[in-house]
Amino acid sequence: MPLYEHVFLARQDLSQAQVDALAATATEIVEAGQGKVTKTETWGLKSLAYKIQRNRKAHFVMLNIEAPAGVVAELERQTAINEDVIRWLTVRVDEHEGGPSVQMRKNDRERAKRREREEF
């Protein structure tokens, strides 16, 4: 079955619970079409390089998906309709990355550097 990474950006004024609900909705869409979401990562609220629909920040969420192409097309259609999602991107990959994604490892490195500075 094909593998995909689906990343979406949710509006900055949503609560974390609402962002989690958006991820759960995406998971339900995939599972309804006989697909499977193998990993869900919430990267948090991050600043954007430029304004998107009057938003300077956005909640980033990534889903690793195993599903047929038709299921991914339906997920993209539903995501495009949702007013809370300001951008999304789905990429087909050869294999899913094991462990935390690059973005999550970056956050861990930044926290470690911050702790080192605070010790001095």
Short mmCIF file of N, CA, C and O in Angstrom, two decimals, residues 44-93:
data_model
loop_
_atom_site.label_atom_id
_atom_site.label_comp_id
_atom_site.label_asym_id
_atom_site.label_seq_id
_atom_site.Cartn_x
_atom_site.Cartn_y
_atom_site.Cartn_z
N GLY A 44 3.26 21.93 17.14
CA GLY A 44 3.01 23.12 17.96
C GLY A 44 2.72 24.36 17.14
O GLY A 44 2.60 24.32 15.92
N LEU A 45 2.63 25.47 17.86
CA LEU A 45 2.35 26.78 17.25
C LEU A 45 3.68 27.40 16.83
O LEU A 45 4.55 27.62 17.66
N LYS A 46 3.84 27.66 15.54
CA LYS A 46 5.09 28.20 15.01
C LYS A 46 4.82 29.44 14.17
O LYS A 46 3.74 29.59 13.59
N SER A 47 5.81 30.30 14.11
CA SER A 47 5.71 31.51 13.27
C SER A 47 5.85 31.12 11.81
O SER A 47 6.62 30.22 11.46
N LEU A 48 5.12 31.83 10.97
CA LEU A 48 5.18 31.61 9.53
C LEU A 48 6.15 32.61 8.90
O LEU A 48 6.38 33.70 9.45
N ALA A 49 6.71 32.28 7.76
CA ALA A 49 7.63 33.17 7.06
C ALA A 49 6.89 34.40 6.51
O ALA A 49 7.48 35.47 6.39
N TYR A 50 5.63 34.24 6.20
CA TYR A 50 4.81 35.34 5.70
C TYR A 50 3.36 35.08 6.12
O TYR A 50 3.00 33.96 6.46
N LYS A 51 2.54 36.12 6.06
CA LYS A 51 1.14 35.98 6.45
C LYS A 51 0.40 35.08 5.47
O LYS A 51 0.59 35.18 4.26
N ILE A 52 -0.43 34.22 6.02
CA ILE A 52 -1.32 33.38 5.22
C ILE A 52 -2.73 33.63 5.75
O ILE A 52 -3.00 33.34 6.91
N GLN A 53 -3.58 34.20 4.93
CA GLN A 53 -4.95 34.50 5.33
C GLN A 53 -4.98 35.25 6.67
O GLN A 53 -5.69 34.88 7.60
N ARG A 54 -4.17 36.29 6.77
CA ARG A 54 -4.07 37.16 7.95
C ARG A 54 -3.54 36.45 9.20
O ARG A 54 -3.73 36.93 10.31
N ASN A 55 -2.89 35.32 9.06
CA ASN A 55 -2.31 34.59 10.19
C ASN A 55 -0.79 34.71 10.14
O ASN A 55 -0.18 34.44 9.11
N ARG A 56 -0.20 35.09 11.27
CA ARG A 56 1.26 35.17 11.37
C ARG A 56 1.85 33.89 11.95
O ARG A 56 3.03 33.65 11.85
N LYS A 57 1.02 33.10 12.62
CA LYS A 57 1.44 31.83 13.21
C LYS A 57 0.44 30.75 12.81
O LYS A 57 -0.66 31.06 12.37
N ALA A 58 0.84 29.49 13.01
CA ALA A 58 -0.06 28.38 12.70
C ALA A 58 0.34 27.17 13.53
O ALA A 58 1.50 27.02 13.93
N HIS A 59 -0.63 26.31 13.80
CA HIS A 59 -0.40 25.01 14.44
C HIS A 59 -0.03 24.03 13.34
O HIS A 59 -0.77 23.88 12.37
N PHE A 60 1.10 23.33 13.49
CA PHE A 60 1.57 22.37 12.50
C PHE A 60 1.27 20.96 12.99
O PHE A 60 1.55 20.63 14.14
N VAL A 61 0.72 20.12 12.10
CA VAL A 61 0.42 18.71 12.42
C VAL A 61 0.84 17.85 11.24
O VAL A 61 0.59 18.19 10.09
N MET A 62 1.51 16.72 11.55
CA MET A 62 1.92 15.78 10.50
C MET A 62 1.32 14.41 10.77
O MET A 62 1.30 13.94 11.91
N LEU A 63 0.82 13.77 9.70
CA LEU A 63 0.28 12.41 9.77
C LEU A 63 1.05 11.52 8.81
O LEU A 63 1.24 11.90 7.65
N ASN A 64 1.50 10.36 9.27
CA ASN A 64 2.05 9.33 8.39
C ASN A 64 0.90 8.40 8.03
O ASN A 64 0.25 7.86 8.91
N ILE A 65 0.69 8.21 6.74
CA ILE A 65 -0.50 7.50 6.26
C ILE A 65 -0.11 6.34 5.36
O ILE A 65 0.79 6.48 4.51
N GLU A 66 -0.79 5.21 5.53
CA GLU A 66 -0.74 4.08 4.60
C GLU A 66 -2.15 3.94 4.03
O GLU A 66 -3.06 3.54 4.75
N ALA A 67 -2.34 4.30 2.77
CA ALA A 67 -3.69 4.27 2.20
C ALA A 67 -3.63 4.31 0.68
O ALA A 67 -2.65 4.78 0.11
N PRO A 68 -4.69 3.83 0.03
CA PRO A 68 -4.77 3.95 -1.42
C PRO A 68 -4.91 5.42 -1.84
O PRO A 68 -5.29 6.28 -1.04
N ALA A 69 -4.61 5.68 -3.08
CA ALA A 69 -4.63 7.06 -3.59
C ALA A 69 -6.01 7.71 -3.47
O ALA A 69 -6.11 8.91 -3.21
N GLY A 70 -7.08 6.95 -3.64
CA GLY A 70 -8.43 7.50 -3.54
C GLY A 70 -8.74 8.03 -2.15
O GLY A 70 -9.43 9.04 -1.99
N VAL A 71 -8.23 7.37 -1.14
CA VAL A 71 -8.44 7.81 0.24
C VAL A 71 -7.71 9.13 0.48
O VAL A 71 -8.24 10.05 1.11
N VAL A 72 -6.50 9.23 -0.05
CA VAL A 72 -5.72 10.46 0.12
C VAL A 72 -6.39 11.61 -0.63
O VAL A 72 -6.43 12.74 -0.14
N ALA A 73 -6.95 11.33 -1.79
CA ALA A 73 -7.68 12.36 -2.54
C ALA A 73 -8.88 12.86 -1.73
O ALA A 73 -9.15 14.07 -1.69
N GLU A 74 -9.59 11.96 -1.07
CA GLU A 74 -10.73 12.35 -0.23
C GLU A 74 -10.25 13.17 0.97
O GLU A 74 -10.88 14.16 1.35
N LEU A 75 -9.14 12.77 1.58
CA LEU A 75 -8.59 13.52 2.70
C LEU A 75 -8.22 14.94 2.26
O LEU A 75 -8.53 15.91 2.96
N GLU A 76 -7.59 15.07 1.11
CA GLU A 76 -7.22 16.39 0.60
C GLU A 76 -8.46 17.23 0.29
O GLU A 76 -8.49 18.43 0.56
N ARG A 77 -9.51 16.59 -0.24
CA ARG A 77 -10.75 17.32 -0.53
C ARG A 77 -11.37 17.85 0.75
O ARG A 77 -11.76 19.02 0.83
N GLN A 78 -11.45 17.00 1.78
CA GLN A 78 -12.04 17.42 3.06
C GLN A 78 -11.19 18.50 3.73
O GLN A 78 -11.72 19.42 4.35
N THR A 79 -9.87 18.38 3.62
CA THR A 79 -8.97 19.38 4.21
C THR A 79 -9.14 20.72 3.52
O THR A 79 -9.13 21.77 4.17
N ALA A 80 -9.30 20.72 2.20
CA ALA A 80 -9.46 21.96 1.45
C ALA A 80 -10.76 22.68 1.82
O ALA A 80 -10.82 23.91 1.81
N ILE A 81 -11.78 21.92 2.17
CA ILE A 81 -13.08 22.50 2.54
C ILE A 81 -13.03 23.13 3.93
O ILE A 81 -13.70 24.14 4.18
N ASN A 82 -12.23 22.58 4.83
CA ASN A 82 -12.20 23.01 6.22
C ASN A 82 -11.63 24.43 6.34
O ASN A 82 -10.52 24.71 5.89
N GLU A 83 -12.37 25.33 6.98
CA GLU A 83 -11.95 26.72 7.12
C GLU A 83 -10.86 26.90 8.17
O GLU A 83 -10.16 27.91 8.17
N ASP A 84 -10.69 25.93 9.06
CA ASP A 84 -9.66 26.03 10.10
C ASP A 84 -8.27 25.69 9.58
O ASP A 84 -7.27 26.03 10.21
N VAL A 85 -8.18 25.01 8.45
CA VAL A 85 -6.90 24.64 7.86
C VAL A 85 -6.53 25.69 6.82
O VAL A 85 -7.27 25.95 5.88
N ILE A 86 -5.35 26.32 7.03
CA ILE A 86 -4.95 27.38 6.11
C ILE A 86 -4.02 26.90 5.00
O ILE A 86 -3.97 27.50 3.94
N ARG A 87 -3.27 25.84 5.24
CA ARG A 87 -2.43 25.22 4.22
C ARG A 87 -2.29 23.73 4.51
O ARG A 87 -2.37 23.32 5.65
N TRP A 88 -2.03 22.94 3.47
CA TRP A 88 -1.80 21.51 3.64
C TRP A 88 -0.94 21.02 2.50
O TRP A 88 -0.88 21.64 1.43
N LEU A 89 -0.25 19.90 2.73
CA LEU A 89 0.59 19.30 1.71
C LEU A 89 0.65 17.80 1.97
O LEU A 89 0.88 17.38 3.11
N THR A 90 0.44 17.02 0.93
CA THR A 90 0.56 15.57 1.03
C THR A 90 1.64 15.12 0.05
O THR A 90 1.61 15.49 -1.11
N VAL A 91 2.59 14.32 0.56
CA VAL A 91 3.71 13.86 -0.25
C VAL A 91 3.77 12.34 -0.16
O VAL A 91 3.68 11.78 0.94
N ARG A 92 3.94 11.68 -1.30
CA ARG A 92 4.13 10.24 -1.29
C ARG A 92 5.60 9.96 -0.99
O ARG A 92 6.49 10.59 -1.57
N VAL A 93 5.85 9.02 -0.09
CA VAL A 93 7.22 8.68 0.31
C VAL A 93 7.46 7.19 0.09
O VAL A 93 6.53 6.39 0.03
#
